[in-house]
Every structure is written in structure tokens, then in C-alpha cells.
Short mmCIF file of C-alpha atoms and ligand atoms in Angstrom, two decimals:
data_model
loop_
_atom_site.label_atom_id
_atom_site.label_comp_id
_atom_site.label_asym_id
_atom_site.label_seq_id
_atom_site.Cartn_x
_atom_site.Cartn_y
_atom_site.Cartn_z
CA UNK A 1 -13.06 -16.12 -20.20
CA UNK A 2 -12.30 -12.76 -18.85
CA UNK A 3 -9.77 -13.61 -16.01
CA UNK A 4 -6.07 -13.95 -16.66
CA UNK A 5 -5.56 -17.03 -15.17
CA UNK A 6 -7.23 -20.37 -16.19
CA UNK A 7 -7.55 -23.13 -13.59
CA UNK A 8 -5.34 -26.09 -14.90
CA UNK A 9 -4.19 -29.07 -12.83
CA UNK A 10 -0.77 -27.32 -12.92
CA UNK A 11 -1.91 -24.51 -10.79
CA UNK A 12 -3.24 -26.84 -8.18
CA UNK A 13 0.24 -28.20 -7.52
CA UNK A 14 1.95 -24.68 -8.03
CA UNK A 15 5.60 -25.03 -8.39
CA UNK A 16 8.12 -22.70 -8.83
CA UNK A 17 8.93 -22.12 -12.57
CA UNK A 18 10.40 -19.40 -15.01
CA UNK A 19 7.99 -16.86 -15.12
CA UNK A 20 8.82 -13.45 -16.89
CA UNK A 21 10.98 -11.60 -14.14
CA UNK A 22 10.69 -8.13 -14.39
CA UNK A 23 14.14 -6.78 -14.30
CA UNK A 24 15.74 -4.95 -11.27
CA UNK A 25 15.64 -1.12 -11.70
CA UNK A 26 18.73 0.13 -13.33
CA UNK A 27 21.42 2.29 -11.24
CA UNK A 28 21.12 4.90 -13.78
CA UNK A 29 17.49 5.56 -12.59
CA UNK A 30 18.52 6.03 -9.04
CA UNK A 31 21.12 8.36 -10.01
CA UNK A 32 18.46 10.17 -12.05
CA UNK A 33 16.14 10.54 -9.03
CA UNK A 34 18.84 11.48 -6.63
CA UNK A 35 20.12 14.44 -9.34
CA UNK A 36 16.71 15.50 -9.32
CA UNK A 37 16.35 15.46 -5.60
CA UNK A 38 19.45 17.41 -5.37
CA UNK A 39 18.21 20.11 -7.96
CA UNK A 40 15.14 20.53 -6.07
CA UNK A 41 16.69 21.47 -2.56
CA UNK A 42 17.62 25.12 -1.47
CA UNK A 43 21.19 26.41 -2.34
CA UNK A 44 23.70 25.26 -0.13
CA UNK A 45 21.53 22.50 1.18
CA UNK A 46 22.32 19.28 2.95
CA UNK A 47 19.63 16.27 3.06
CA UNK A 48 20.02 13.34 5.24
CA UNK A 49 17.61 10.26 4.03
CA UNK A 50 17.18 7.67 6.88
CA UNK A 51 16.91 4.09 6.82
CA UNK A 52 14.21 2.37 9.11
CA UNK A 53 15.67 1.19 12.39
CA UNK A 54 15.66 -2.29 13.14
CA UNK A 55 12.86 -3.30 15.58
CA UNK A 56 13.16 -6.23 18.07
CA UNK A 57 10.68 -8.65 18.60
CA UNK A 58 12.00 -10.33 21.76
CA UNK A 59 15.84 -10.62 23.16
CA UNK A 60 17.92 -11.29 20.27
CA UNK A 61 15.15 -11.65 17.69
CA UNK A 62 14.09 -8.87 15.32
CA UNK A 63 11.10 -8.69 13.12
CA UNK A 64 11.80 -9.01 9.38
CA UNK A 65 13.81 -5.84 8.42
CA UNK A 66 12.02 -3.54 5.72
CA UNK A 67 14.38 -0.72 4.41
CA UNK A 68 12.53 2.95 4.37
CA UNK A 69 10.77 3.39 1.34
CA UNK A 70 12.50 6.90 0.60
CA UNK A 71 16.00 5.13 0.72
CA UNK A 72 14.61 2.22 -1.75
CA UNK A 73 13.45 5.07 -3.97
CA UNK A 74 16.85 6.92 -4.15
CA UNK A 75 19.38 3.95 -4.01
CA UNK A 76 17.48 0.58 -3.52
CA UNK A 77 20.24 0.04 -0.64
CA UNK A 78 19.09 -2.68 1.40
CA UNK A 79 20.74 -2.35 4.89
CA UNK A 80 19.82 -0.85 8.21
CA UNK A 81 21.85 1.75 10.24
CA UNK A 82 22.33 3.45 6.97
CA UNK A 83 22.01 6.88 5.69
CA UNK A 84 22.02 8.70 2.16
CA UNK A 85 23.46 12.39 2.43
CA UNK A 86 22.96 14.61 -0.63
CA UNK A 87 24.09 18.12 -1.13
CA UNK A 88 24.69 20.82 -3.46
CA UNK A 89 27.12 23.22 -1.81
CA UNK A 90 28.28 25.73 -4.41
CA UNK A 91 25.89 24.20 -6.84
CA UNK A 92 27.93 20.87 -6.98
CA UNK A 93 26.00 17.64 -6.70
CA UNK A 94 27.17 15.07 -4.09
CA UNK A 95 26.37 11.71 -2.74
CA UNK A 96 27.48 10.32 0.44
CA UNK A 97 26.31 7.52 2.18
CA UNK A 98 26.76 6.15 6.17
CA UNK A 99 26.78 2.30 6.41
CA UNK A 100 27.40 -0.09 8.99
CA UNK A 101 31.14 -1.68 8.73
CA UNK A 102 32.06 -4.80 7.71
CA UNK A 103 32.34 -7.15 10.58
CA UNK A 104 33.09 -10.98 10.13
CA UNK A 105 31.53 -11.88 13.45
CA UNK A 106 28.29 -10.03 13.00
CA UNK A 107 28.11 -11.13 9.33
CA UNK A 108 28.49 -14.68 10.58
CA UNK A 109 25.11 -14.42 12.59
CA UNK A 110 22.99 -11.54 10.47
CA UNK A 111 24.33 -12.02 7.12
CA UNK A 112 26.55 -10.26 4.39
CA UNK A 113 27.19 -6.40 4.64
CA UNK A 114 28.02 -4.42 1.84
CA UNK A 115 30.30 -1.83 4.13
CA UNK A 116 31.94 1.19 2.77
CA UNK A 117 33.61 -0.53 -0.22
CA UNK A 118 30.36 -2.02 -1.33
CA UNK A 119 28.10 1.33 -0.83
CA UNK A 120 30.85 2.88 -3.22
CA UNK A 121 31.26 0.41 -5.84
CA UNK A 122 27.65 -1.08 -5.92
CA UNK A 123 25.62 2.19 -5.21
CA UNK A 124 27.47 4.98 -6.58
CA UNK A 125 28.17 7.11 -3.69
CA UNK A 126 30.98 9.57 -3.82
CA UNK A 127 32.10 8.73 -0.36
CA UNK A 128 31.09 6.15 2.38
CA UNK A 129 31.47 6.36 6.23
CA UNK A 130 30.87 3.90 8.80
CA UNK A 131 28.00 4.50 11.23
CA UNK A 132 29.94 5.31 14.22
CA UNK A 133 31.65 8.28 12.17
CA UNK A 134 27.70 9.59 11.79
CA UNK A 135 28.42 12.56 14.28
CA UNK A 136 31.67 13.64 12.99
CA UNK A 137 30.24 13.81 9.76
CA UNK A 138 27.08 15.70 10.46
CA UNK A 139 29.08 18.42 12.26
CA UNK A 140 31.40 18.87 9.38
CA UNK A 141 28.63 19.19 7.08
CA UNK A 142 26.01 21.21 9.07
CA UNK A 143 28.94 23.85 9.81
CA UNK A 144 28.64 24.24 5.81
CA UNK A 145 25.07 24.15 5.19
CA UNK A 146 22.32 27.09 4.96
CA UNK A 147 19.58 24.62 4.74
CA UNK A 148 19.06 21.10 6.18
CA UNK A 149 16.69 18.49 5.16
CA UNK A 150 16.29 15.90 8.34
CA UNK A 151 13.06 14.32 9.41
CA UNK A 152 13.03 14.03 13.05
CA UNK A 153 10.86 10.77 14.53
CA UNK A 154 12.02 8.07 11.85
CA UNK A 155 14.89 6.56 13.71
CA UNK A 156 15.72 7.24 17.31
CA UNK A 157 19.28 6.13 16.85
CA UNK A 158 20.55 8.86 14.36
CA UNK A 159 17.92 11.50 15.92
CA UNK A 160 19.80 11.53 19.38
CA UNK A 161 23.11 12.25 17.36
CA UNK A 162 21.87 14.73 15.02
CA UNK A 163 19.93 16.77 17.20
CA UNK A 164 23.03 18.39 19.16
CA UNK A 165 24.70 19.14 15.95
CA UNK A 166 21.72 20.68 14.52
CA UNK A 167 21.11 22.70 17.48
CA UNK A 168 24.98 23.85 17.61
CA UNK A 169 24.56 25.16 14.07
CA UNK A 170 20.95 26.41 14.11
CA UNK A 171 20.65 25.82 10.24
CA UNK A 172 16.82 25.94 9.13
CA UNK A 173 15.11 22.83 8.89
CA UNK A 174 13.12 21.22 6.02
CA UNK A 175 11.45 18.02 5.53
CA UNK A 176 13.09 16.04 2.71
CA UNK A 177 9.50 14.30 2.12
CA UNK A 178 8.21 17.55 0.53
CA UNK A 179 10.73 16.21 -2.19
CA UNK A 180 10.47 12.70 -2.48
CA UNK A 181 7.02 12.19 -1.77
CA UNK A 182 6.04 14.89 -4.56
CA UNK A 183 8.52 12.59 -6.90
CA UNK A 184 6.94 9.14 -5.66
CA UNK A 185 3.24 10.31 -6.75
CA UNK A 186 4.08 9.76 -10.24
CA UNK A 187 5.25 6.27 -11.42
CA UNK A 188 8.06 5.82 -13.83
CA UNK A 189 7.66 2.88 -16.51
CA UNK A 190 10.22 0.82 -14.50
CA UNK A 191 7.86 1.16 -11.47
CA UNK A 192 4.70 0.60 -13.30
CA UNK A 193 6.33 -2.75 -14.71
CA UNK A 194 7.04 -3.94 -11.04
CA UNK A 195 3.65 -2.82 -9.90
CA UNK A 196 2.11 -4.86 -12.83
CA UNK A 197 4.36 -7.70 -11.52
CA UNK A 198 3.30 -7.52 -7.81
CA UNK A 199 -0.53 -7.42 -9.13
CA UNK A 200 -0.36 -10.31 -11.42
CA UNK A 201 0.87 -12.30 -8.74
CA UNK A 202 -1.75 -11.38 -6.10
CA UNK A 203 -4.41 -11.76 -8.76
CA UNK A 204 -3.26 -15.43 -9.27
CA UNK A 205 -3.47 -15.93 -5.57
CA UNK A 206 -7.02 -14.58 -5.29
CA UNK A 207 -7.94 -17.12 -8.20
CA UNK A 208 -6.07 -19.94 -6.11
CA UNK A 209 -8.21 -18.81 -2.90
CA UNK A 210 -11.35 -18.84 -4.82
CA UNK A 211 -10.68 -22.55 -6.15
CA UNK A 212 -9.43 -24.01 -2.63
CA UNK A 213 -12.27 -22.45 -0.70
CA UNK A 214 -14.95 -24.43 0.90
CA UNK A 215 -17.22 -24.32 3.93
CA UNK A 216 -15.33 -26.14 6.74
CA UNK A 217 -11.77 -24.81 5.90
CA UNK A 218 -10.42 -22.19 8.22
CA UNK A 219 -9.43 -18.69 7.04
CA UNK A 220 -5.86 -19.29 7.91
CA UNK A 221 -6.05 -22.19 5.61
CA UNK A 222 -6.88 -19.99 2.83
CA UNK A 223 -4.20 -17.44 3.93
CA UNK A 224 -1.90 -20.06 3.72
CA UNK A 225 -2.72 -20.72 0.02
CA UNK A 226 -2.72 -17.13 -0.81
CA UNK A 227 0.71 -16.64 0.60
CA UNK A 228 2.23 -19.38 -0.87
CA UNK A 229 1.47 -18.20 -4.14
CA UNK A 230 3.28 -14.69 -3.33
CA UNK A 231 6.21 -16.71 -2.37
CA UNK A 232 6.39 -19.32 -5.17
CA UNK A 233 5.94 -16.48 -7.55
CA UNK A 234 8.99 -14.54 -6.17
CA UNK A 235 7.31 -12.01 -4.11
CA UNK A 236 8.90 -11.03 -0.92
CA UNK A 237 5.53 -11.43 0.91
CA UNK A 238 2.15 -9.82 1.82
CA UNK A 239 2.56 -6.18 1.46
CA UNK A 240 0.28 -5.61 4.68
CA UNK A 241 -1.23 -8.19 6.90
CA UNK A 242 -3.75 -10.65 5.20
CA UNK A 243 -7.47 -10.18 5.53
CA UNK A 244 -9.23 -13.18 5.45
CA UNK A 245 -12.54 -12.74 6.67
CA UNK A 246 -15.39 -15.29 6.55
CA UNK A 247 -19.11 -13.90 7.00
CA UNK A 248 -19.64 -11.40 9.92
CA UNK A 249 -15.71 -11.09 10.21
CA UNK A 250 -15.92 -8.86 7.18
CA UNK A 251 -17.25 -6.16 8.83
CA UNK A 252 -14.12 -5.59 10.56
CA UNK A 253 -12.49 -3.45 8.05
CA UNK A 254 -8.87 -4.39 9.23
CA UNK A 255 -9.81 -8.12 10.85
CA UNK A 256 -6.87 -9.86 11.18
CA UNK A 257 -7.04 -12.85 13.24
CA UNK A 258 -8.01 -15.29 10.18
CA UNK A 259 -8.71 -17.89 12.59
CA UNK A 260 -12.40 -18.82 12.08
CA UNK A 261 -13.86 -21.49 10.31
CA UNK A 262 -15.78 -20.90 7.14
CA UNK A 263 -19.51 -21.60 7.08
CA UNK A 264 -21.60 -22.91 4.25
CA UNK A 265 -23.62 -19.87 3.17
CA UNK A 266 -21.39 -16.90 4.11
CA UNK A 267 -19.24 -14.82 2.04
CA UNK A 268 -15.59 -14.71 2.25
CA UNK A 269 -13.67 -11.49 2.01
CA UNK A 270 -9.74 -11.74 1.24
CA UNK A 271 -7.94 -8.31 1.11
CA UNK A 272 -4.52 -9.92 0.64
CA UNK A 273 -1.72 -8.81 -2.03
CA UNK A 274 1.91 -9.12 -2.13
CA UNK A 275 5.02 -6.88 -2.07
CA UNK A 276 7.43 -7.73 -5.40
CA UNK A 277 10.73 -5.89 -5.50
CA UNK A 278 9.67 -3.31 -2.82
CA UNK A 279 6.46 -2.12 -4.67
CA UNK A 280 3.03 -2.99 -3.06
CA UNK A 281 -0.15 -4.17 -4.67
CA UNK A 282 -3.51 -4.22 -2.95
CA UNK A 283 -6.70 -6.47 -3.62
CA UNK A 284 -9.76 -7.36 -2.20
CA UNK A 285 -12.29 -9.89 -3.48
CA UNK A 286 -15.36 -11.17 -1.70
CA UNK A 287 -17.09 -14.60 -2.82
CA UNK A 288 -19.16 -17.04 -1.63
CA UNK A 289 -17.63 -19.97 0.70
CA UNK A 290 -19.84 -22.77 -1.19
CA UNK A 291 -19.73 -21.34 -4.73
CA UNK A 292 -22.74 -19.65 -5.35
CA UNK A 293 -24.02 -16.27 -4.15
CA UNK A 294 -27.56 -16.14 -2.70
CA UNK A 295 -29.99 -13.70 -3.72
CA UNK A 296 -29.43 -11.03 -1.11
CA UNK A 297 -25.70 -11.46 -1.06
CA UNK A 298 -25.79 -10.70 -4.69
CA UNK A 299 -27.79 -7.49 -4.38
CA UNK A 300 -25.29 -6.10 -2.35
CA UNK A 301 -22.48 -7.50 -4.23
CA UNK A 302 -23.74 -6.09 -7.51
CA UNK A 303 -24.22 -2.62 -6.05
CA UNK A 304 -20.56 -2.61 -4.69
CA UNK A 305 -19.54 -4.05 -8.15
CA UNK A 306 -21.20 -1.22 -9.83
CA UNK A 307 -19.51 1.54 -7.73
CA UNK A 308 -16.04 -0.08 -8.22
CA UNK A 309 -16.66 -0.03 -11.97
CA UNK A 310 -18.30 3.35 -11.92
CA UNK A 311 -15.39 5.01 -10.09
CA UNK A 312 -12.87 3.07 -12.50
CA UNK A 313 -14.49 4.39 -15.68
CA UNK A 314 -14.47 7.85 -14.16
CA UNK A 315 -10.91 7.82 -12.89
CA UNK A 316 -8.80 9.52 -15.37
CA UNK A 317 -6.15 12.97 -15.71
CA UNK A 318 -7.92 15.92 -14.61
CA UNK A 319 -10.09 13.98 -11.93
CA UNK A 320 -9.13 14.10 -8.32
CA UNK A 321 -9.28 11.00 -5.84
CA UNK A 322 -11.84 12.90 -4.01
CA UNK A 323 -14.10 13.03 -7.08
CA UNK A 324 -13.80 9.20 -7.78
CA UNK A 325 -14.76 8.66 -4.11
CA UNK A 326 -17.69 10.69 -4.66
CA UNK A 327 -18.69 9.02 -7.80
CA UNK A 328 -18.35 5.63 -5.82
CA UNK A 329 -20.41 6.95 -3.25
CA UNK A 330 -22.96 8.26 -5.48
CA UNK A 331 -23.56 4.94 -7.00
CA UNK A 332 -24.05 3.49 -3.33
CA UNK A 333 -26.25 5.66 -2.46
CA UNK A 334 -28.34 5.40 -5.31
CA UNK A 335 -28.57 1.69 -5.05
CA UNK A 336 -29.05 1.63 -1.37
CA UNK A 337 -32.28 3.81 -1.53
CA UNK A 338 -33.58 1.63 -4.36
CA UNK A 339 -32.85 -1.42 -1.98
CA UNK A 340 -34.43 0.11 1.02
CA UNK A 341 -31.38 0.53 3.04
CA UNK A 342 -31.16 4.20 3.06
CA UNK A 343 -34.50 6.69 3.24
CA UNK A 344 -35.49 8.24 -0.32
CA UNK A 345 -34.97 11.63 1.61
CA UNK A 346 -31.17 10.69 1.86
CA UNK A 347 -30.48 11.16 -1.73
CA UNK A 348 -27.65 13.71 -1.59
CA UNK A 349 -25.07 14.53 0.69
CA UNK A 350 -26.72 17.80 1.37
CA UNK A 351 -30.21 16.15 2.16
CA UNK A 352 -28.75 13.75 4.43
CA UNK A 353 -26.98 16.65 6.58
CA UNK A 354 -30.30 18.30 6.77
CA UNK A 355 -32.16 15.00 7.87
CA UNK A 356 -29.40 14.64 10.66
CA UNK A 357 -29.60 18.20 11.97
CA UNK A 358 -33.37 17.82 12.16
CA UNK A 359 -32.89 14.33 14.36
CA UNK A 360 -30.19 16.11 16.22
CA UNK A 361 -28.50 12.99 16.94
CA UNK A 362 -25.56 12.63 14.19
CA UNK A 363 -23.86 9.31 14.64
CA UNK A 364 -26.21 7.91 17.40
CA UNK A 365 -27.98 4.46 16.42
CA UNK A 366 -31.62 6.31 16.91
CA UNK A 367 -30.88 8.51 13.78
CA UNK A 368 -31.89 7.31 10.44
CA UNK A 369 -29.46 5.27 8.65
CA UNK A 370 -26.97 7.40 6.76
CA UNK A 371 -24.36 6.00 4.04
CA UNK A 372 -21.50 6.09 6.43
CA UNK A 373 -23.15 3.73 8.57
CA UNK A 374 -22.58 1.20 5.99
CA UNK A 375 -19.68 2.57 3.91
CA UNK A 376 -17.21 4.07 6.59
CA UNK A 377 -13.83 4.14 4.74
CA UNK A 378 -12.50 6.05 1.49
CA UNK A 379 -12.86 4.26 -2.05
CA UNK A 380 -9.14 5.46 -2.68
CA UNK A 381 -5.53 5.56 -1.62
CA UNK A 382 -2.16 5.92 -3.64
CA UNK A 383 -0.36 2.80 -4.09
CA UNK A 384 3.59 2.50 -4.82
CA UNK A 385 6.51 1.43 -2.53
CA UNK A 386 4.07 1.62 0.46
CA UNK A 387 0.48 0.17 0.30
CA UNK A 388 -0.86 3.11 1.80
CA UNK A 389 1.60 5.16 -0.19
CA UNK A 390 2.80 8.68 -0.01
CA UNK A 391 -0.15 11.34 -0.11
CA UNK A 392 -2.52 8.93 1.43
CA UNK A 393 -1.87 10.35 5.03
CA UNK A 394 -0.46 13.09 6.81
CA UNK A 395 -0.43 16.67 6.30
CA UNK A 396 -0.46 16.79 2.66
CA UNK A 397 -3.06 14.23 2.11
CA UNK A 398 -5.57 16.89 1.72
CA UNK A 399 -3.77 18.41 -1.22
CA UNK A 400 -3.33 14.62 -2.55
CA UNK A 401 -6.78 13.91 -2.80
CA UNK A 402 -7.89 17.09 -4.12
CA UNK A 403 -5.36 17.57 -6.88
CA UNK A 404 -6.57 16.84 -10.47
CA UNK A 405 -4.48 13.64 -11.34
CA UNK A 406 -1.89 13.39 -14.19
CA UNK A 407 -0.91 10.07 -16.07
CA UNK A 408 0.87 7.46 -14.31
CA UNK A 409 -0.73 7.73 -10.74
CA UNK A 410 -1.30 4.49 -8.91
CA UNK A 411 -4.19 4.18 -6.62
CA UNK A 412 -6.75 1.52 -5.34
CA UNK A 413 -10.37 1.66 -6.00
CA UNK A 414 -12.20 -0.18 -3.32
CA UNK A 415 -15.82 0.59 -2.29
CA UNK A 416 -17.21 -1.48 0.16
CA UNK A 417 -20.90 -2.00 1.98
CA UNK A 418 -20.82 -3.52 5.69
CA UNK A 419 -23.93 -4.57 7.41
CA UNK A 420 -23.51 -4.50 11.28
CA UNK A 421 -25.17 -7.94 12.12
CA UNK A 422 -26.56 -6.04 15.58
CA UNK A 423 -27.74 -2.95 13.75
CA UNK A 424 -31.45 -3.43 13.95
CA UNK A 425 -32.17 -0.35 11.35
CA UNK A 426 -31.06 -2.34 8.42
CA UNK A 427 -33.05 -4.93 6.78
CA UNK A 428 -32.60 -8.30 8.58
CA UNK A 429 -31.47 -10.06 5.08
CA UNK A 430 -28.55 -8.12 4.66
CA UNK A 431 -27.37 -7.90 8.34
CA UNK A 432 -23.66 -9.50 8.78
CA UNK A 433 -22.93 -9.16 4.96
CA UNK A 434 -19.52 -7.59 4.20
CA UNK A 435 -18.59 -6.93 0.44
CA UNK A 436 -15.79 -4.80 -0.70
CA UNK A 437 -14.08 -5.01 -4.33
CA UNK A 438 -10.63 -3.35 -4.47
CA UNK A 439 -8.60 -2.97 -7.79
CA UNK A 440 -5.15 -1.43 -8.35
CA UNK A 441 -5.41 1.28 -11.31
CA UNK A 442 -2.85 3.64 -12.75
CA UNK A 443 -3.84 6.78 -14.59
CA UNK A 444 -2.97 6.63 -18.56
CA UNK A 445 -3.28 9.58 -21.11
CA UNK A 446 -6.88 9.22 -21.23
CA UNK A 447 -8.39 7.11 -18.88
CA UNK A 448 -6.63 4.42 -16.36
CA UNK A 449 -5.38 0.76 -16.43
CA UNK A 450 -6.45 -1.91 -14.31
CA UNK A 451 -3.47 -3.91 -12.95
CA UNK A 452 -5.57 -6.55 -11.13
CA UNK A 453 -8.16 -7.65 -13.95
CA UNK A 454 -6.52 -11.22 -13.47
CA UNK A 455 -8.85 -11.70 -10.37
CA UNK A 456 -12.24 -12.55 -11.45
CA UNK A 457 -15.10 -9.78 -10.00
CA UNK A 458 -18.04 -10.60 -12.21
CA UNK A 459 -20.37 -12.89 -10.25
CA UNK A 460 -20.82 -15.34 -13.08
CA UNK A 461 -16.93 -15.51 -13.41
CA UNK A 462 -16.39 -16.13 -9.81
CA UNK A 463 -19.18 -18.89 -9.64
CA UNK A 464 -17.94 -20.25 -13.22
CA UNK A 465 -14.29 -20.38 -11.58
CA UNK A 466 -15.44 -22.04 -8.37
CA UNK A 467 -17.40 -24.48 -9.96
CA UNK A 468 -14.45 -25.63 -12.18
CA UNK A 469 -12.31 -26.03 -9.09
CA UNK A 470 -14.88 -28.43 -7.37
N1 LIG B 501 -5.38 -3.35 2.58
C1 LIG B 501 -5.68 -2.21 3.08
C2 LIG B 501 -6.35 -1.36 2.27
O1 LIG B 501 -7.02 -1.90 1.65
O2 LIG B 501 -6.64 -0.16 2.25
MN1 MN B 502 -6.52 -0.75 0.04
MN1 MN B 503 -6.75 -3.58 0.52
#
């Protein structure tokens, strides 16, 4: 057997048990990151790294709090209303923090606060201030700074206090993410250990989903089984909203209702994975609800699998994510021509563009089918503290997609094919089929390591696992 988890009675009654728990990231790693950050700033700079705001759900009830990934990356400080302050005045590195004050009344309701003392003792800052001192601290520091690193738009509470002081001193403004995001693109060993753990828990959850799935179940029941594994294995929860999409629901790329009944003969697409110690995983598997692929499902599935494997085999240092996408797209394009979904004239992007120009109705359903009609997303995004990690979206994403990779960069490989049930141009037998196969990989010296191999993807392995569970 190829996959990492073998069905046992024990797993069906999953219990929290001693598993290999990856250590917390040691304090000296955060100190090293902050030192590097400070060295990368222009001379006589001050940087403010903001926590995420709390988000009200209703009245006095909040959505679960998640610290901003840059604060996690530079300190692991978990509380809201906090700011990391890094400076290099006169070449001297300094680390200060702004935190919530200790408050017995508030702590009774919402839990322990580290306060100024905790920030200094446990998070190794030289000085700490309470959040009500923020304006005063900012004024003091900005009066000395030649360069200021601050990102507006992330936390309104701090923006309102910061903006008047910044205008008063009119220091230049830089985005701290130009430094933190560059750093976060390449993972350290300790980060990769956490990502392996996240991926391994998620892979186990996908195995459980294959084992329990049967016609008649609700999508949310399968979701519950998956998320139960996340929590039982010590993950903090899903890294993003779990997608459990039976049949045609898989055509919606970010389907989130998870409320339909699973039908015999349909495929089930599950895009779900956990966050472990702040690090995301991201897995999609697609398998038959009744445990056996039909012939036409298998034709599409095997093509997506071939694209997934070809892209993974192609990914290595020196290659860009754009090239990985082109490799996967090339495999899909060729296979779709063979299956009669695309015309033979669609054998390259250039030829496809010529045909479209000629037909003059780009994107209109009366034009011939093009690859984008059935594969409308990218093959990869970066992965790390965020599921769509730094470099995936925003101004630097074009650079990040075309840059040659170096070792220890983590990303997904997730080709898919989606056949709109109402698109009469597509072969009838494929309409309503949606398949995506998504793995998490990390570049090594010469190729890449697949973190998610614990979740089977060969159709025979999937069918075998599902047959044993029945
Ligand atoms: N789970 C979202 C994605 O695959 O990008
Ligand atoms: Mn993904
Ligand atoms: Mn995904």
C-alpha cells in the first residue's frame, strides 16, 4: 500500500492519543528573524507590525480571533490590540511592544492577558507599553525616525491613532511587508516540520472521509468527520472553509454550503485541510461516493491526476510557479483534445488565441470550447502561515509567480477540470463532473517533497481503501 495511513478499527474510533508533537518554534528563531528584519530596514527606521483587529459577530460576541501572520512570524504573540515595534536608530537594534494591559475584570470574561510584564518576560522585548500609550509612543519614535514602516488598512484602531502623528512628522512611508513577505517566502526547517505535521493530519482526515463516505450521507456529515480529525490531532481547526462538494456542487470552485445529500454515482470533491501551530495545509481529493469510479469519471480523473503528477515532477529550484502552471495546462490541453472536449486546433495557447480572434467572441458560449472554460484557476499558490501565502495575491504576485524558485519554498499543485452541467458545447457524458487533485509540496535541492502523500490519489488506492472500509 502506498498511502501513509492504513485503515484500522482504531481509526474508526479515533481518540486523542500521543502523537509525535512538533516542538513550538524556539524563541531564538523569532529573535533571529527580528534581527534580520531590522538589518533590512533603511538606516534610522522605525517599523510597526500590527496585530489583526478583533471582529464582532454580533453584540458582544466575536468571531474566533486569529493573530496577523506577520506578528506570528516575528514573535508568536497571540493577543489582539498589540503592535511589534522594531527600530535601528543609530544602528542600534531595538524591539518594543504595545500590548493590552492586565485587567482582572476583562480577564474573567475573555481569558488571560500577558500584559506588559508577560511581553517583556516571555516575548523578549526590551520595553513594553499598554495600548492606551500608543499615541505617545508613536509621537516619541516618529520624531526621531527618518523612515517609517507601517501598513495602513490592516487595523483601523491603530490607523486612526497613527495617521495624525505620521502627518505631523511627515516621515517617508514604507510597507513592512516588503521585508516580512520576502522572508516568509522561503521556509526554515522548523516551519517545514510544522507544515509536514499539518499536511499529515489533513491527509489522515481525507482517508477518514473516504472510509466513511456513502450515498445518502449529507455533505456536512463528511465535513464533521474531517474536522473532527483536525481537532483530535491537535490542529487549531480548518485553515480555510472546508469545501465538501458532491456531484455538480464541485463545479463551484469555493462551494461552501456543504448542505446537499450525496448521490450514488456522483463524485465527491473535498478541499479541506487544517492549520497546525499557525501553519496551513491545503488538500483536495476527489473520489466516487459509492467507492467505484465510472468510466467517464475515470477519464477525467486520470487526466487531472496526470497533470498533477507532471507538474510535481517538473517543480524544482530554477523553475517558476508560472512554468509549473504551464506544465499542468499542457497536459490537460493535450488530454482534452484526445477526449474530444477541445478541438485539435486548440493545441497551444497561441493557436487558441488565433481561433478566438477569428471567431471574434472571446468568452461567449457560442465560441469554441477553450481550456479556460474547464480549467479556470491557477495550478499553484504559495503556502505557509496563510493558505494563500505571501506572494500569491497583491502587487508582488506577478514577480513571485515568475521568479525562479529556490529550495524550501512551499506551494500547492492543484489542477482541476470542471464541466458545467448546462454547457451544451461539452460532451454530454462529462457534464456535471468536477475534479480537483491538490497536493502541498516544498522545493528541495533538486526537486520537491510532497507533504500530502498520506492522502491516496491513485484511483486503485482510493477504491481499495473505500472497499476495505465497507
Ligand atoms: N482551498 C483553497 C485553495 O485550494 O486554494
Ligand atoms: Mn489551494
Ligand atoms: Mn484547496
